[in-house]
């Protein structure tokens, strides 16, 4: 959607147990177990990244991918929730033209205090493999086309 100019908005919410956040400043110094849900920040990813540099990699990557919106246009929210003791929740909402909307929710198993969920490493590794496979495929296509051109067919 970014490449075709139809991406109108991108919003990402990350919800975690308060022990899983590594924030700058004193945004979360006063949390208590059993507190429930508290929105810590909602705004541009550009403003959020300095507040939670260890917790917003997904949002930063999305802002890079959505270059027409960029870091100031992509909106993010971090939520502290004492009920989330076994997983992190990432919600992504993509908005396009004429009322188009996609909303996804990902529950990533995580231990208390963990900044990153346990499925993240495998997901990252598989993404790298897909990129490498794509490069291999492009290389194979290029070589095939080049050989075809050289053959004069």
mmCIF file of C-alpha atoms in Angstrom:
data_model
loop_
_atom_site.group_PDB
_atom_site.id
_atom_site.type_symbol
_atom_site.label_atom_id
_atom_site.label_comp_id
_atom_site.label_asym_id
_atom_site.label_seq_id
_atom_site.Cartn_x
_atom_site.Cartn_y
_atom_site.Cartn_z
ATOM 1 C CA UNK A 1 0.000 0.000 0.000
ATOM 2 C CA UNK A 2 2.899 2.316 0.718
ATOM 3 C CA UNK A 3 4.342 1.749 -2.759
ATOM 4 C CA UNK A 4 1.016 2.431 -4.475
ATOM 5 C CA UNK A 5 0.272 5.537 -2.403
ATOM 6 C CA UNK A 6 -2.866 4.061 -0.850
ATOM 7 C CA UNK A 7 -1.598 3.818 2.736
ATOM 8 C CA UNK A 8 -3.559 6.403 4.709
ATOM 9 C CA UNK A 9 -2.659 5.500 8.311
ATOM 10 C CA UNK A 10 -0.741 2.979 10.389
ATOM 11 C CA UNK A 11 -1.269 2.448 14.123
ATOM 12 C CA UNK A 12 0.581 -0.035 16.349
ATOM 13 C CA UNK A 13 -0.228 -0.829 19.977
ATOM 14 C CA UNK A 14 2.110 -2.859 22.193
ATOM 15 C CA UNK A 15 0.699 -4.143 25.463
ATOM 16 C CA UNK A 16 2.934 -5.816 28.037
ATOM 17 C CA UNK A 17 3.248 -6.454 31.730
ATOM 18 C CA UNK A 18 4.893 -3.378 33.327
ATOM 19 C CA UNK A 19 8.010 -5.392 34.209
ATOM 20 C CA UNK A 20 8.637 -5.914 30.474
ATOM 21 C CA UNK A 21 9.143 -2.234 29.650
ATOM 22 C CA UNK A 22 12.535 -0.494 29.648
ATOM 23 C CA UNK A 23 11.539 3.155 29.550
ATOM 24 C CA UNK A 24 13.479 6.373 29.893
ATOM 25 C CA UNK A 25 12.299 8.780 32.559
ATOM 26 C CA UNK A 26 9.766 7.945 35.229
ATOM 27 C CA UNK A 27 6.721 7.064 33.127
ATOM 28 C CA UNK A 28 6.200 3.726 34.877
ATOM 29 C CA UNK A 29 7.990 4.057 38.216
ATOM 30 C CA UNK A 30 4.783 3.941 40.247
ATOM 31 C CA UNK A 31 3.103 0.772 38.927
ATOM 32 C CA UNK A 32 1.684 -1.772 41.338
ATOM 33 C CA UNK A 33 0.768 -5.411 40.762
ATOM 34 C CA UNK A 34 -2.965 -5.759 40.139
ATOM 35 C CA UNK A 35 -3.184 -2.218 38.757
ATOM 36 C CA UNK A 36 -4.669 -3.378 35.471
ATOM 37 C CA UNK A 37 -4.338 -1.541 32.172
ATOM 38 C CA UNK A 38 -2.697 1.874 31.747
ATOM 39 C CA UNK A 39 -1.898 3.686 28.500
ATOM 40 C CA UNK A 40 1.653 4.977 28.944
ATOM 41 C CA UNK A 41 1.976 6.819 25.643
ATOM 42 C CA UNK A 42 0.001 7.441 22.493
ATOM 43 C CA UNK A 43 1.388 9.520 19.639
ATOM 44 C CA UNK A 44 3.897 9.477 16.814
ATOM 45 C CA UNK A 45 6.533 6.753 16.691
ATOM 46 C CA UNK A 46 9.077 9.593 16.355
ATOM 47 C CA UNK A 47 8.115 10.788 19.837
ATOM 48 C CA UNK A 48 7.766 7.278 21.254
ATOM 49 C CA UNK A 49 11.137 5.831 20.217
ATOM 50 C CA UNK A 50 13.236 7.948 22.630
ATOM 51 C CA UNK A 51 10.893 7.060 25.526
ATOM 52 C CA UNK A 52 11.009 3.298 24.964
ATOM 53 C CA UNK A 53 14.089 2.543 22.833
ATOM 54 C CA UNK A 54 14.164 -1.149 23.835
ATOM 55 C CA UNK A 55 10.467 -1.766 23.303
ATOM 56 C CA UNK A 56 9.555 -0.243 19.949
ATOM 57 C CA UNK A 57 11.564 -2.127 17.313
ATOM 58 C CA UNK A 58 8.368 -3.339 15.625
ATOM 59 C CA UNK A 59 7.029 0.205 15.454
ATOM 60 C CA UNK A 60 10.290 1.619 14.144
ATOM 61 C CA UNK A 61 10.484 -1.076 11.446
ATOM 62 C CA UNK A 62 6.894 -0.313 10.443
ATOM 63 C CA UNK A 63 7.698 3.403 10.201
ATOM 64 C CA UNK A 64 10.615 2.617 7.903
ATOM 65 C CA UNK A 65 8.429 0.353 5.755
ATOM 66 C CA UNK A 66 5.653 2.959 5.645
ATOM 67 C CA UNK A 67 7.962 5.636 4.300
ATOM 68 C CA UNK A 68 5.100 7.770 2.987
ATOM 69 C CA UNK A 69 3.973 8.226 6.611
ATOM 70 C CA UNK A 70 7.402 8.000 8.241
ATOM 71 C CA UNK A 71 8.184 8.129 11.933
ATOM 72 C CA UNK A 72 6.010 11.202 12.497
ATOM 73 C CA UNK A 73 3.019 9.819 10.596
ATOM 74 C CA UNK A 74 2.956 6.299 12.038
ATOM 75 C CA UNK A 75 1.137 6.329 15.360
ATOM 76 C CA UNK A 76 2.056 4.112 18.289
ATOM 77 C CA UNK A 77 0.764 3.284 21.725
ATOM 78 C CA UNK A 78 2.361 1.418 24.602
ATOM 79 C CA UNK A 79 0.143 -0.075 27.262
ATOM 80 C CA UNK A 80 1.105 -1.443 30.649
ATOM 81 C CA UNK A 81 -1.205 -4.261 31.731
ATOM 82 C CA UNK A 82 -0.574 -6.281 34.887
ATOM 83 C CA UNK A 83 -2.849 -9.041 33.559
ATOM 84 C CA UNK A 84 -0.345 -9.832 30.766
ATOM 85 C CA UNK A 85 1.902 -12.199 32.721
ATOM 86 C CA UNK A 86 2.444 -14.821 30.013
ATOM 87 C CA UNK A 87 2.569 -12.904 26.728
ATOM 88 C CA UNK A 88 2.914 -9.578 24.948
ATOM 89 C CA UNK A 89 0.206 -8.299 22.613
ATOM 90 C CA UNK A 90 0.946 -6.372 19.414
ATOM 91 C CA UNK A 91 -1.963 -4.870 17.483
ATOM 92 C CA UNK A 92 -1.521 -3.368 14.039
ATOM 93 C CA UNK A 93 -4.153 -1.337 12.239
ATOM 94 C CA UNK A 94 -3.620 -0.395 8.599
ATOM 95 C CA UNK A 95 -5.950 2.106 6.950
ATOM 96 C CA UNK A 96 -6.348 2.615 3.218
ATOM 97 C CA UNK A 97 -8.771 4.423 0.934
ATOM 98 C CA UNK A 98 -12.556 4.153 0.899
ATOM 99 C CA UNK A 99 -12.894 2.690 4.403
ATOM 100 C CA UNK A 100 -10.344 -0.125 3.906
ATOM 101 C CA UNK A 101 -9.048 -1.303 7.294
ATOM 102 C CA UNK A 102 -7.029 -4.296 8.474
ATOM 103 C CA UNK A 103 -6.633 -4.980 12.195
ATOM 104 C CA UNK A 104 -4.336 -7.786 13.364
ATOM 105 C CA UNK A 105 -3.541 -8.994 16.865
ATOM 106 C CA UNK A 106 -0.457 -11.036 17.747
ATOM 107 C CA UNK A 107 0.018 -12.706 21.123
ATOM 108 C CA UNK A 108 3.681 -13.512 21.678
ATOM 109 C CA UNK A 109 4.502 -15.777 24.653
ATOM 110 C CA UNK A 110 6.844 -14.006 27.080
ATOM 111 C CA UNK A 111 8.162 -14.410 30.582
ATOM 112 C CA UNK A 112 7.668 -11.725 33.213
ATOM 113 C CA UNK A 113 10.322 -9.054 32.795
ATOM 114 C CA UNK A 114 11.230 -10.082 29.243
ATOM 115 C CA UNK A 115 11.492 -7.190 26.811
ATOM 116 C CA UNK A 116 11.082 -9.543 23.839
ATOM 117 C CA UNK A 117 8.640 -12.418 23.498
ATOM 118 C CA UNK A 118 9.883 -15.940 22.940
ATOM 119 C CA UNK A 119 8.574 -16.159 19.354
ATOM 120 C CA UNK A 120 10.401 -13.013 18.248
ATOM 121 C CA UNK A 121 13.796 -14.614 17.641
ATOM 122 C CA UNK A 122 12.377 -17.327 15.358
ATOM 123 C CA UNK A 123 10.273 -14.758 13.542
ATOM 124 C CA UNK A 124 13.313 -12.528 12.999
ATOM 125 C CA UNK A 125 15.443 -15.463 11.811
ATOM 126 C CA UNK A 126 12.746 -16.630 9.380
ATOM 127 C CA UNK A 127 12.434 -13.089 8.013
ATOM 128 C CA UNK A 128 16.159 -13.095 7.303
ATOM 129 C CA UNK A 129 15.877 -16.441 5.551
ATOM 130 C CA UNK A 130 13.041 -15.124 3.376
ATOM 131 C CA UNK A 131 15.158 -12.102 2.444
ATOM 132 C CA UNK A 132 18.084 -14.371 1.594
ATOM 133 C CA UNK A 133 15.848 -16.665 -0.455
ATOM 134 C CA UNK A 134 14.492 -13.627 -2.288
ATOM 135 C CA UNK A 135 18.026 -12.476 -3.087
ATOM 136 C CA UNK A 136 18.928 -15.974 -4.286
ATOM 137 C CA UNK A 137 15.815 -16.055 -6.458
ATOM 138 C CA UNK A 138 16.583 -12.626 -7.951
ATOM 139 C CA UNK A 139 20.171 -13.740 -8.593
ATOM 140 C CA UNK A 140 18.972 -16.946 -10.284
ATOM 141 C CA UNK A 141 16.507 -15.006 -12.444
ATOM 142 C CA UNK A 142 19.192 -12.488 -13.383
ATOM 143 C CA UNK A 143 21.652 -15.256 -14.331
ATOM 144 C CA UNK A 144 19.004 -17.053 -16.369
ATOM 145 C CA UNK A 145 18.050 -13.872 -18.219
ATOM 146 C CA UNK A 146 21.700 -13.027 -18.806
ATOM 147 C CA UNK A 147 22.413 -16.522 -20.181
ATOM 148 C CA UNK A 148 19.322 -16.267 -22.385
ATOM 149 C CA UNK A 149 20.494 -12.923 -23.771
ATOM 150 C CA UNK A 150 23.994 -14.267 -24.436
ATOM 151 C CA UNK A 151 22.614 -17.305 -26.254
ATOM 152 C CA UNK A 152 20.965 -15.031 -28.826
ATOM 153 C CA UNK A 153 17.608 -16.806 -28.647
#
